[in-house]
């Protein structure tokens, strides 16, 4: 995560950026049907034969208490949105993408125990790094539907227990308490201000600004006063980027389907500015999961539309939002029916002035990691094309996660599975938008394939050792049993390259792993190593510390 700290940039952008996220729409409505057509750069025609079938501390100022919403008031939060999932999904994470100039590197007191709470790995961080870790943790909680007041109370309880377990003077966390109190207060106030822009909420926001200015070494008096004047004189709710230098996700009440987790998609959009219209178009190549939330900055938007397409040419409306209020439609928007599509675009329309669409962020859902393998009478021919009837029509395994960034992988991987009475069959399609830069040279058996482009299959039959089978685009093989790489099993693989990826079909005889399918589920995971100008490690299941789910299931 990067932080915007340039004083000139912040001061000059303060008013403008504050207006962008200023006040909520007075009358934003959800609806369906779309009469507009949003244009984008058209993709080149692709030969259908060239893709597998599926591709078709400073002075310490106590932070203000996070405001507690009152019942039966104008600013009471609306009922949570319940996305209706029609296809399998899952996600979380949120790393701000702001370009940031130099910042003041001041050490922050960070006891090791804080890493456990915030799921971070910091050691003697600067105040900027500490603030970034707090933002990432709070954003994860917000995406999962945790109310900011609840998160603030949970952290206060943790700090009380922490102080009771350490000696006097050990582990000063007052700075972290102040930062996190300000962050949760901003999220709480913003969600209430969206419903009812009351003056009292702006007064509370001023206190948050004053508290943050006293804690953050990157603040100076001029910057603080500029922000306070924007709030008091213009009645605007300052965006998190101006106040904290980080993109803090606004809270919106939403109930996610059980087992589904939200993550951000890192795909970068193409922008187009037209008369009274601004667009952001996405080509995911392979959508990691159903899209359910989109964040963005805009100004006086009369209409915001989200559209989807399977070919990048013909689009259909997914959902639209309209407003006749003075401030128009504002982000984020939550889709009532999340969708999965290769192409998506966001359009903002303004009737009175140039349309504004900035900083869009897209979040999708990752489904629970479980794959059902069907018993087939006939075994598929290993040719890496997925054409044989035994292969499932749709991949059962998708939504690979980048565990280092806690977001969906940029280059997605999908997997099909099936089995016969004698063997397990796995078909992998690893997308790669930069095939001409892919690094793959190893061909020897049991070479360190994970140093290059490769995919690892990790399977543990019930009551048996863990087996790892690794293949690369050249068809090289590596295997191990319970970490013993001297073990060599009998298994087959066929690989093939495509314009936007490579594929592999693998046959693993049940005799090789000394197991046969029964009533019990097997543990299963996949690890993709991507090597080119972009290096990325992605997994089907993130089994790291603190993960909600630590293993995938293979169901027979």
Coordinates of C-alpha atoms in Angstrom, one line a residue:
X1 CA 0.0 0.0 0.0
X2 CA 1.1 3.5 -0.8
X3 CA 0.3 6.7 0.9
X4 CA -0.4 10.1 -0.4
X5 CA 1.6 12.5 1.8
X6 CA 2.7 15.4 -0.5
X7 CA 1.6 18.5 1.3
X8 CA 1.1 20.5 -1.8
X9 CA -0.9 17.7 -3.4
X10 CA -3.0 17.3 -0.4
X11 CA -3.7 20.9 0.1
X12 CA -4.5 21.7 -3.5
X13 CA -6.6 18.6 -3.9
X14 CA -8.4 19.0 -0.6
X15 CA -11.4 20.9 -1.8
X16 CA -11.8 19.1 -5.1
X17 CA -11.4 15.6 -3.6
X18 CA -13.7 16.5 -0.8
X19 CA -16.4 17.4 -3.2
X20 CA -16.0 14.2 -5.1
X21 CA -17.0 12.1 -2.1
X22 CA -18.9 15.0 -0.4
X23 CA -22.4 14.1 0.4
X24 CA -24.6 11.1 -0.3
X25 CA -27.3 11.2 -3.0
X26 CA -30.5 12.7 -1.7
X27 CA -32.6 10.3 -3.6
X28 CA -30.4 7.5 -5.1
X29 CA -32.6 4.7 -6.4
X30 CA -31.9 1.2 -7.7
X31 CA -33.5 0.0 -10.8
X32 CA -33.2 -2.2 -13.9
X33 CA -33.3 -1.5 -17.6
X34 CA -30.8 0.6 -19.5
X35 CA -31.3 2.7 -22.6
X36 CA -27.8 3.9 -22.8
X37 CA -25.0 2.2 -24.7
X38 CA -21.5 2.6 -23.2
X39 CA -18.6 2.5 -25.7
X40 CA -15.2 1.0 -25.2
X41 CA -12.1 -0.1 -27.1
X42 CA -13.2 -3.2 -28.9
X43 CA -11.1 -6.3 -28.5
X44 CA -9.6 -8.0 -31.6
X45 CA -11.5 -11.0 -33.0
X46 CA -10.2 -14.3 -31.6
X47 CA -10.2 -17.6 -33.3
X48 CA -12.4 -19.9 -31.3
X49 CA -10.1 -22.7 -32.1
X50 CA -7.2 -21.0 -30.3
X51 CA -8.8 -21.3 -26.8
X52 CA -9.8 -24.2 -24.7
X53 CA -13.6 -24.8 -24.6
X54 CA -14.0 -23.0 -21.2
X55 CA -12.6 -19.7 -22.6
X56 CA -15.1 -19.3 -24.8
X57 CA 4.4 9.3 19.4
X58 CA 3.9 13.0 19.0
X59 CA 1.5 14.7 21.4
X60 CA -1.1 12.2 22.2
X61 CA -4.7 13.4 21.7
X62 CA -7.4 10.9 22.7
X63 CA -9.4 10.0 19.7
X64 CA -13.1 10.7 19.7
X65 CA -15.4 7.8 20.6
X66 CA -16.7 6.2 17.5
X67 CA -20.3 7.5 17.2
X68 CA -23.0 5.0 18.1
X69 CA -26.0 5.1 15.7
X70 CA -29.2 5.9 17.5
X71 CA -32.4 4.1 16.8
X72 CA -35.5 5.7 15.2
X73 CA -33.6 8.6 13.7
X74 CA -33.3 10.0 10.3
X75 CA -29.8 8.8 10.0
X76 CA -30.6 5.2 11.0
X77 CA -28.8 2.9 8.6
X78 CA -31.0 1.2 6.0
X79 CA -31.6 -2.6 6.0
X80 CA -28.6 -4.5 4.7
X81 CA -28.5 -5.6 1.1
X82 CA -28.5 -9.3 0.6
X83 CA -26.8 -10.2 -2.8
X84 CA -28.5 -12.9 -4.6
X85 CA -25.8 -15.2 -5.9
X86 CA -26.7 -17.1 -9.0
X87 CA -23.2 -18.6 -9.6
X88 CA -20.6 -19.8 -7.2
X89 CA -18.3 -16.9 -5.6
X90 CA -15.9 -15.7 -2.6
X91 CA -13.1 -12.4 -1.3
X92 CA -11.6 -9.7 1.1
X93 CA -8.7 -7.3 1.0
X94 CA -8.2 -3.8 -0.1
X95 CA -4.9 -2.2 -0.7
X96 CA -5.1 1.5 -1.6
X97 CA -3.7 2.3 -5.0
X98 CA -2.8 5.9 -4.5
X99 CA 0.5 7.3 -5.8
X100 CA 2.3 8.8 -2.9
X101 CA 5.2 11.2 -2.7
X102 CA 7.7 11.2 0.1
X103 CA 6.4 10.9 3.7
X104 CA 7.9 11.6 7.1
X105 CA 9.5 8.4 8.4
X106 CA 8.8 8.5 12.1
X107 CA 9.1 5.3 14.1
X108 CA 5.9 4.0 15.7
X109 CA 5.7 1.9 18.9
X110 CA 4.4 -1.4 17.6
X111 CA 4.5 -4.3 20.2
X112 CA 4.6 -7.7 18.5
X113 CA 1.1 -8.5 19.9
X114 CA -0.4 -6.0 17.5
X115 CA 0.6 -8.3 14.6
X116 CA -1.7 -10.9 15.9
X117 CA -4.7 -8.6 16.1
X118 CA -4.1 -6.9 12.8
X119 CA -2.7 -10.0 11.0
X120 CA 0.4 -8.1 10.0
X121 CA 4.1 -8.7 10.0
X122 CA 5.5 -5.4 11.1
X123 CA 8.7 -4.9 13.0
X124 CA 9.7 -1.4 14.2
X125 CA 7.4 0.2 11.5
X126 CA 7.2 3.9 10.7
X127 CA 3.9 5.7 11.6
X128 CA 3.0 5.5 7.9
X129 CA 3.5 1.7 7.8
X130 CA 1.6 1.3 11.0
X131 CA -1.3 3.4 9.7
X132 CA -1.3 1.3 6.4
X133 CA -1.6 -1.9 8.4
X134 CA -4.6 -0.5 10.3
X135 CA -6.3 0.6 7.2
X136 CA -5.9 -2.8 5.5
X137 CA -7.3 -4.6 8.6
X138 CA -10.2 -2.3 8.9
X139 CA -11.0 -2.6 5.2
X140 CA -11.1 -6.4 5.5
X141 CA -13.5 -6.1 8.4
X142 CA -15.7 -3.6 6.4
X143 CA -15.8 -5.9 3.4
X144 CA -17.0 -8.8 5.6
X145 CA -19.8 -6.6 6.9
X146 CA -18.5 -5.7 10.3
X147 CA -20.0 -2.5 11.6
X148 CA -17.3 0.1 12.5
X149 CA -18.8 0.6 16.0
X150 CA -18.4 -3.1 16.7
X151 CA -14.9 -3.2 15.4
X152 CA -13.9 -0.2 17.5
X153 CA -15.4 -1.9 20.6
X154 CA -13.6 -5.1 19.8
X155 CA -10.3 -3.3 19.6
X156 CA -10.9 -1.5 22.9
X157 CA -11.5 -4.8 24.5
X158 CA -8.3 -6.2 23.1
X159 CA -6.3 -3.2 24.3
X160 CA -7.7 -3.6 27.8
X161 CA -6.6 -7.3 27.9
X162 CA -3.2 -6.3 26.4
X163 CA -2.5 -3.8 29.1
X164 CA -3.5 -6.3 31.7
X165 CA -0.9 -8.8 30.4
X166 CA 2.2 -6.6 30.1
X167 CA 4.2 -4.7 32.6
X168 CA 3.9 -1.0 33.2
X169 CA 5.6 1.0 30.5
X170 CA 5.9 -2.0 28.2
X171 CA 4.3 -1.8 24.8
X172 CA 3.0 1.8 24.4
X173 CA 0.1 1.5 22.0
X174 CA -1.5 4.9 22.5
X175 CA -0.6 6.1 19.0
X176 CA -2.1 3.0 17.5
X177 CA -5.2 3.4 19.6
X178 CA -5.5 7.0 18.4
X179 CA -5.1 6.1 14.7
X180 CA -7.6 3.2 14.9
X181 CA -10.1 5.2 16.8
X182 CA -10.0 7.9 14.2
X183 CA -10.3 5.4 11.3
X184 CA -13.3 3.6 12.8
X185 CA -14.9 7.0 13.6
X186 CA -14.5 8.2 10.0
X187 CA -16.2 5.0 8.7
X188 CA -19.0 5.3 11.2
X189 CA -19.6 8.9 10.5
X190 CA -19.5 8.5 6.7
X191 CA -22.1 5.7 6.8
X192 CA -24.4 7.9 8.9
X193 CA -23.8 11.0 6.8
X194 CA -24.8 9.0 3.7
X195 CA -28.2 8.4 5.1
X196 CA -28.8 11.8 6.7
X197 CA -26.2 14.6 6.2
X198 CA -26.7 16.2 9.6
X199 CA -24.5 19.1 10.8
X200 CA -23.7 17.4 14.1
X201 CA -21.9 14.6 12.2
X202 CA -19.7 17.2 10.5
X203 CA -18.8 18.6 13.9
X204 CA -17.8 15.1 15.0
X205 CA -15.7 14.8 11.8
X206 CA -13.8 18.0 12.7
X207 CA -12.8 16.4 16.0
X208 CA -11.5 13.4 14.1
X209 CA -9.4 15.7 11.9
X210 CA -8.0 17.5 15.0
X211 CA -7.1 14.2 16.7
X212 CA -5.5 12.8 13.6
X213 CA -3.5 16.0 13.0
X214 CA -2.1 15.8 16.6
X215 CA -1.0 12.1 16.1
X216 CA 0.2 12.0 12.5
X217 CA 3.7 13.6 11.8
X218 CA 2.7 14.2 8.2
X219 CA 0.2 16.8 9.3
X220 CA 1.0 20.4 9.6
X221 CA -1.2 23.3 10.8
X222 CA -2.0 24.6 7.3
X223 CA -3.1 21.2 6.1
X224 CA -5.3 20.7 9.2
X225 CA -6.9 24.1 8.8
X226 CA -7.6 23.6 5.1
X227 CA -9.5 20.3 5.8
X228 CA -11.4 21.8 8.8
X229 CA -12.4 24.8 6.6
X230 CA -13.7 22.5 3.9
X231 CA -15.9 20.7 6.4
X232 CA -17.2 23.8 8.3
X233 CA -17.6 26.3 5.5
X234 CA -18.7 24.1 2.7
X235 CA -20.5 21.4 4.7
X236 CA -18.6 18.6 2.9
X237 CA -17.6 15.2 4.2
X238 CA -13.9 14.9 3.5
X239 CA -12.7 11.7 1.8
X240 CA -10.4 9.3 3.7
X241 CA -7.6 9.9 1.2
X242 CA -7.5 13.6 2.2
X243 CA -7.8 12.9 5.9
X244 CA -5.6 9.8 6.3
X245 CA -3.7 9.6 3.0
X246 CA -5.2 6.1 2.5
X247 CA -8.3 4.8 0.8
X248 CA -10.5 3.6 3.6
X249 CA -13.6 1.6 2.5
X250 CA -17.0 3.1 3.4
X251 CA -19.3 0.8 5.3
X252 CA -22.5 -0.4 3.7
X253 CA -24.7 -2.9 5.4
X254 CA -24.6 -6.2 3.4
X255 CA -25.3 -9.8 4.3
X256 CA -23.0 -12.2 2.3
X257 CA -24.0 -15.8 1.6
X258 CA -22.6 -18.2 4.1
X259 CA -19.0 -19.3 3.2
X260 CA -18.5 -16.6 0.6
X261 CA -15.7 -14.1 1.1
X262 CA -15.1 -10.8 -0.7
X263 CA -11.7 -9.8 -2.3
X264 CA -10.6 -7.0 -4.5
X265 CA -9.8 -7.7 -8.2
X266 CA -6.5 -6.1 -9.3
X267 CA -7.5 -5.8 -12.9
X268 CA -6.8 -2.3 -14.3
X269 CA -9.5 -0.6 -16.4
X270 CA -9.4 1.4 -19.6
X271 CA -10.9 4.9 -19.2
X272 CA -12.9 6.9 -21.7
X273 CA -14.2 10.4 -21.3
X274 CA -17.2 11.3 -23.5
X275 CA -19.6 14.3 -23.5
X276 CA -21.4 14.1 -20.2
X277 CA -20.2 10.6 -19.7
X278 CA -17.2 8.8 -18.2
X279 CA -16.4 5.1 -18.5
X280 CA -14.1 2.5 -17.0
X281 CA -13.9 -0.8 -19.0
X282 CA -12.5 -4.1 -17.6
X283 CA -11.3 -7.3 -19.3
X284 CA -10.8 -9.8 -16.5
X285 CA -9.9 -12.6 -19.1
X286 CA -11.3 -14.9 -16.4
X287 CA -13.6 -13.4 -13.8
X288 CA -12.4 -14.6 -10.4
X289 CA -15.9 -14.6 -8.9
X290 CA -19.3 -12.8 -9.0
X291 CA -18.8 -9.0 -8.8
X292 CA -20.8 -7.6 -5.9
X293 CA -19.4 -4.2 -4.9
X294 CA -17.8 -1.3 -6.8
X295 CA -16.2 1.7 -5.2
X296 CA -15.4 5.0 -7.1
X297 CA -15.2 8.7 -6.8
X298 CA -17.6 10.9 -8.8
X299 CA -19.2 14.3 -8.8
X300 CA -22.9 15.2 -9.4
X301 CA -23.6 11.9 -11.1
X302 CA -27.2 11.7 -12.4
X303 CA -26.8 8.0 -13.3
X304 CA -24.3 5.2 -12.7
X305 CA -24.6 2.0 -14.7
X306 CA -22.8 -1.3 -14.5
X307 CA -22.9 -3.5 -17.6
X308 CA -21.5 -6.9 -18.4
X309 CA -20.5 -8.7 -21.6
X310 CA -19.2 -12.1 -22.7
X311 CA -17.5 -10.8 -25.9
X312 CA -16.6 -7.2 -25.2
X313 CA -19.0 -6.0 -27.9
X314 CA -22.6 -6.5 -26.9
X315 CA -23.3 -5.3 -23.3
X316 CA -26.3 -5.8 -21.1
X317 CA -27.3 -3.9 -18.0
X318 CA -26.5 -5.5 -14.7
X319 CA -27.8 -2.6 -12.5
X320 CA -28.2 1.1 -12.5
X321 CA -28.6 3.9 -9.9
X322 CA -30.2 7.3 -10.5
X323 CA -30.5 10.5 -8.5
X324 CA -32.0 13.9 -9.0
X325 CA -30.5 15.2 -5.9
X326 CA -27.9 18.0 -5.7
X327 CA -25.0 15.7 -5.0
X328 CA -26.1 12.8 -7.2
X329 CA -25.2 9.1 -7.0
X330 CA -22.1 8.4 -5.0
X331 CA -20.1 5.2 -4.4
X332 CA -19.8 2.6 -3.3
X333 CA -22.6 0.6 -5.0
X334 CA -23.7 -2.9 -4.0
X335 CA -25.1 -5.1 -6.7
X336 CA -28.3 -6.9 -5.7
X337 CA -27.5 -9.7 -8.1
X338 CA -23.7 -10.3 -8.3
X339 CA -22.6 -11.5 -11.8
X340 CA -19.6 -13.2 -13.3
X341 CA -18.5 -12.0 -16.7
X342 CA -15.2 -11.6 -18.7
X343 CA -16.0 -8.0 -19.6
X344 CA -17.5 -5.3 -17.4
X345 CA -17.8 -1.5 -17.6
X346 CA -18.9 1.3 -15.3
X347 CA -20.5 4.4 -16.8
X348 CA -21.2 7.7 -15.0
X349 CA -23.5 10.2 -16.6
X350 CA -23.9 13.9 -15.7
X351 CA -26.6 16.2 -17.2
X352 CA -25.1 19.5 -16.2
X353 CA -21.3 19.1 -16.5
X354 CA -18.4 16.9 -17.4
X355 CA -18.9 13.4 -15.9
X356 CA -16.3 12.4 -13.3
X357 CA -15.2 8.8 -12.7
X358 CA -12.1 8.2 -10.7
X359 CA -10.4 5.5 -8.5
X360 CA -12.8 2.7 -9.3
X361 CA -12.2 -0.5 -7.3
X362 CA -14.0 -3.8 -8.0
X363 CA -14.8 -6.5 -5.4
X364 CA -16.0 -10.0 -6.2
X365 CA -16.9 -13.0 -4.1
X366 CA -15.0 -16.2 -3.7
X367 CA -17.0 -19.4 -3.2
X368 CA -16.4 -22.0 -0.6
X369 CA -13.4 -24.2 -1.7
X370 CA -15.0 -27.5 -2.5
X371 CA -15.0 -29.5 -5.8
X372 CA -17.2 -32.4 -6.7
X373 CA -15.6 -35.1 -8.9
X374 CA -17.9 -37.1 -11.0
X375 CA -17.2 -40.8 -11.7
X376 CA -16.7 -41.4 -15.4
X377 CA -16.7 -44.8 -17.2
X378 CA -14.4 -43.6 -19.9
X379 CA -11.1 -41.8 -19.2
X380 CA -10.4 -38.5 -21.0
X381 CA -7.5 -38.5 -23.6
X382 CA -4.6 -36.4 -22.3
X383 CA -4.2 -33.7 -24.9
X384 CA -4.6 -30.5 -22.8
X385 CA -7.6 -29.3 -24.8
X386 CA -10.5 -30.3 -22.5
X387 CA -12.5 -31.5 -25.5
X388 CA -13.4 -35.0 -24.3
X389 CA -16.9 -35.6 -22.8
X390 CA -15.6 -36.8 -19.4
X391 CA -14.4 -33.3 -18.6
X392 CA -16.9 -31.1 -16.8
X393 CA -18.4 -28.4 -19.0
X394 CA -17.5 -25.7 -16.4
X395 CA -14.5 -25.6 -14.1
X396 CA -15.3 -26.5 -10.5
X397 CA -12.3 -24.7 -9.1
X398 CA -11.6 -21.0 -9.6
X399 CA -11.1 -17.8 -7.7
X400 CA -7.3 -18.1 -7.0
X401 CA -6.1 -15.7 -4.3
X402 CA -2.8 -13.8 -4.0
X403 CA -2.0 -14.5 -0.4
X404 CA 0.7 -11.8 -0.2
X405 CA -1.7 -9.0 -1.2
X406 CA -4.9 -10.6 0.2
X407 CA -6.7 -10.1 -3.1
X408 CA -7.7 -12.0 -6.2
X409 CA -4.7 -13.0 -8.4
X410 CA -4.3 -10.9 -11.5
X411 CA -3.8 -14.0 -13.6
X412 CA -6.5 -16.4 -12.8
X413 CA -6.4 -20.2 -12.9
X414 CA -9.3 -22.6 -13.3
X415 CA -9.4 -26.4 -12.8
X416 CA -11.7 -29.2 -13.8
X417 CA -11.7 -32.6 -12.0
X418 CA -13.2 -36.0 -12.7
X419 CA -12.2 -39.6 -12.0
X420 CA -12.6 -43.2 -13.2
X421 CA -12.4 -46.4 -11.1
X422 CA -8.6 -46.3 -11.5
X423 CA -7.4 -42.7 -11.6
X424 CA -8.0 -39.0 -10.8
X425 CA -8.0 -36.6 -13.7
X426 CA -7.2 -32.9 -13.4
X427 CA -7.4 -30.2 -16.1
X428 CA -5.7 -26.9 -15.4
X429 CA -6.0 -23.7 -17.4
X430 CA -3.6 -21.0 -16.3
X431 CA -4.4 -17.6 -17.8
X432 CA -1.5 -15.4 -18.7
X433 CA -2.1 -12.0 -20.5
X434 CA 1.7 -11.7 -21.1
X435 CA 2.5 -15.0 -22.8
X436 CA 5.4 -13.5 -24.7
X437 CA 7.3 -12.8 -21.4
X438 CA 6.6 -16.1 -19.6
X439 CA 9.7 -17.7 -18.1
X440 CA 9.9 -21.5 -18.5
X441 CA 13.0 -23.5 -19.3
X442 CA 13.2 -26.5 -17.0
X443 CA 12.6 -30.0 -18.5
X444 CA 14.3 -32.4 -16.1
X445 CA 12.3 -34.7 -13.8
X446 CA 12.2 -33.3 -10.2
X447 CA 13.8 -30.0 -11.2
X448 CA 12.8 -27.0 -9.0
X449 CA 9.8 -26.1 -11.1
X450 CA 8.4 -23.7 -8.6
X451 CA 11.2 -21.3 -9.5
X452 CA 9.5 -20.8 -12.9
X453 CA 6.0 -20.8 -14.3
X454 CA 4.3 -23.8 -12.9
X455 CA 1.2 -25.3 -11.1
X456 CA 1.3 -27.5 -8.0
X457 CA -1.4 -30.0 -7.1
X458 CA -1.5 -30.8 -3.4
X459 CA -3.7 -33.7 -2.4
X460 CA -4.1 -35.6 0.8
X461 CA -6.4 -38.7 0.8
X462 CA -8.1 -39.4 4.1
X463 CA -5.6 -41.0 6.5
X464 CA -2.8 -40.8 3.9
X465 CA 0.3 -38.7 3.3
X466 CA 0.3 -35.4 1.5
X467 CA 1.2 -35.7 -2.2
X468 CA 2.5 -32.9 -4.3
X469 CA 2.5 -33.0 -8.1
X470 CA 4.1 -30.0 -10.0
X471 CA 4.0 -29.4 -13.7
X472 CA 5.2 -26.6 -16.0
X473 CA 4.1 -25.5 -19.5
X474 CA 6.9 -27.7 -21.0
X475 CA 5.4 -30.8 -19.4
X476 CA 8.2 -31.2 -16.8
X477 CA 7.2 -33.1 -13.6
X478 CA 8.1 -32.9 -9.9
X479 CA 6.5 -35.0 -7.2
X480 CA 6.9 -35.6 -3.4
X481 CA 5.2 -37.5 -0.6
X482 CA 5.0 -35.8 2.8
X483 CA 7.8 -33.4 1.7
X484 CA 10.1 -36.3 0.5
X485 CA 11.2 -35.3 -3.0
X486 CA 13.1 -38.6 -3.4
X487 CA 9.7 -40.3 -3.9
X488 CA 8.8 -40.8 -7.5
X489 CA 5.3 -41.8 -8.5
X490 CA 3.8 -43.0 -11.8
X491 CA 1.6 -40.3 -13.3
X492 CA 1.1 -38.6 -16.7
X493 CA 0.8 -35.1 -18.0
X494 CA 0.1 -33.3 -21.3
X495 CA 0.5 -29.5 -21.7
X496 CA -0.3 -26.9 -24.4
X497 CA 0.0 -23.2 -24.8
X498 CA -2.7 -20.7 -25.9
X499 CA -2.8 -17.0 -26.8
X500 CA -3.8 -16.1 -23.2
X501 CA -2.4 -18.9 -21.1
X502 CA -1.4 -22.5 -20.9
X503 CA -3.1 -25.7 -20.0
X504 CA -2.3 -29.1 -18.5
X505 CA -4.1 -32.4 -18.1
X506 CA -2.9 -34.8 -15.5
X507 CA -3.7 -38.4 -14.7
X508 CA -2.9 -39.6 -11.2
X509 CA -3.6 -43.4 -10.7
X510 CA -5.1 -44.2 -7.4
X511 CA -2.4 -46.9 -6.9
X512 CA 0.2 -44.2 -7.0
X513 CA -1.2 -42.5 -4.0
X514 CA -2.3 -45.7 -2.3
X515 CA -5.9 -44.6 -2.0
X516 CA -9.3 -45.0 -3.6
X517 CA -12.3 -42.7 -3.3
X518 CA -14.8 -43.5 -0.6
X519 CA -17.3 -41.6 1.5
X520 CA -14.7 -39.3 3.0
X521 CA -13.6 -36.0 1.3
X522 CA -10.0 -35.5 0.4
X523 CA -8.0 -32.4 1.1
X524 CA -7.0 -30.5 -2.0
X525 CA -5.2 -27.3 -2.9
X526 CA -3.5 -25.7 -5.9
X527 CA -0.5 -23.3 -6.0
X528 CA 0.3 -21.3 -9.1
X529 CA 3.7 -19.8 -9.6
X530 CA 3.7 -17.0 -12.2
X531 CA 7.0 -16.0 -13.7
X532 CA 7.4 -13.2 -16.3
X533 CA 7.6 -9.4 -16.1
X534 CA 4.9 -10.0 -13.4
X535 CA 5.8 -12.4 -10.6
X536 CA 2.8 -13.7 -8.7
X537 CA 2.0 -16.6 -6.4
X538 CA -1.6 -17.6 -6.1
X539 CA -3.5 -20.3 -4.4
X540 CA -7.0 -21.8 -4.5
X541 CA -7.1 -21.9 -0.6
X542 CA -5.1 -19.5 1.5
X543 CA -4.0 -21.7 4.4
X544 CA -2.0 -18.9 6.1
X545 CA -2.3 -17.9 9.7
X546 CA -5.7 -16.4 10.5
X547 CA -7.3 -17.7 7.3
X548 CA -11.0 -18.6 7.7
X549 CA -10.7 -21.7 5.6
X550 CA -7.4 -23.6 5.6
X551 CA -8.1 -26.4 3.1
X552 CA -10.1 -27.2 0.0
X553 CA -12.2 -30.3 -0.3
X554 CA -12.3 -32.9 -3.1
X555 CA -15.7 -34.6 -2.9
X556 CA -16.4 -37.9 -4.6

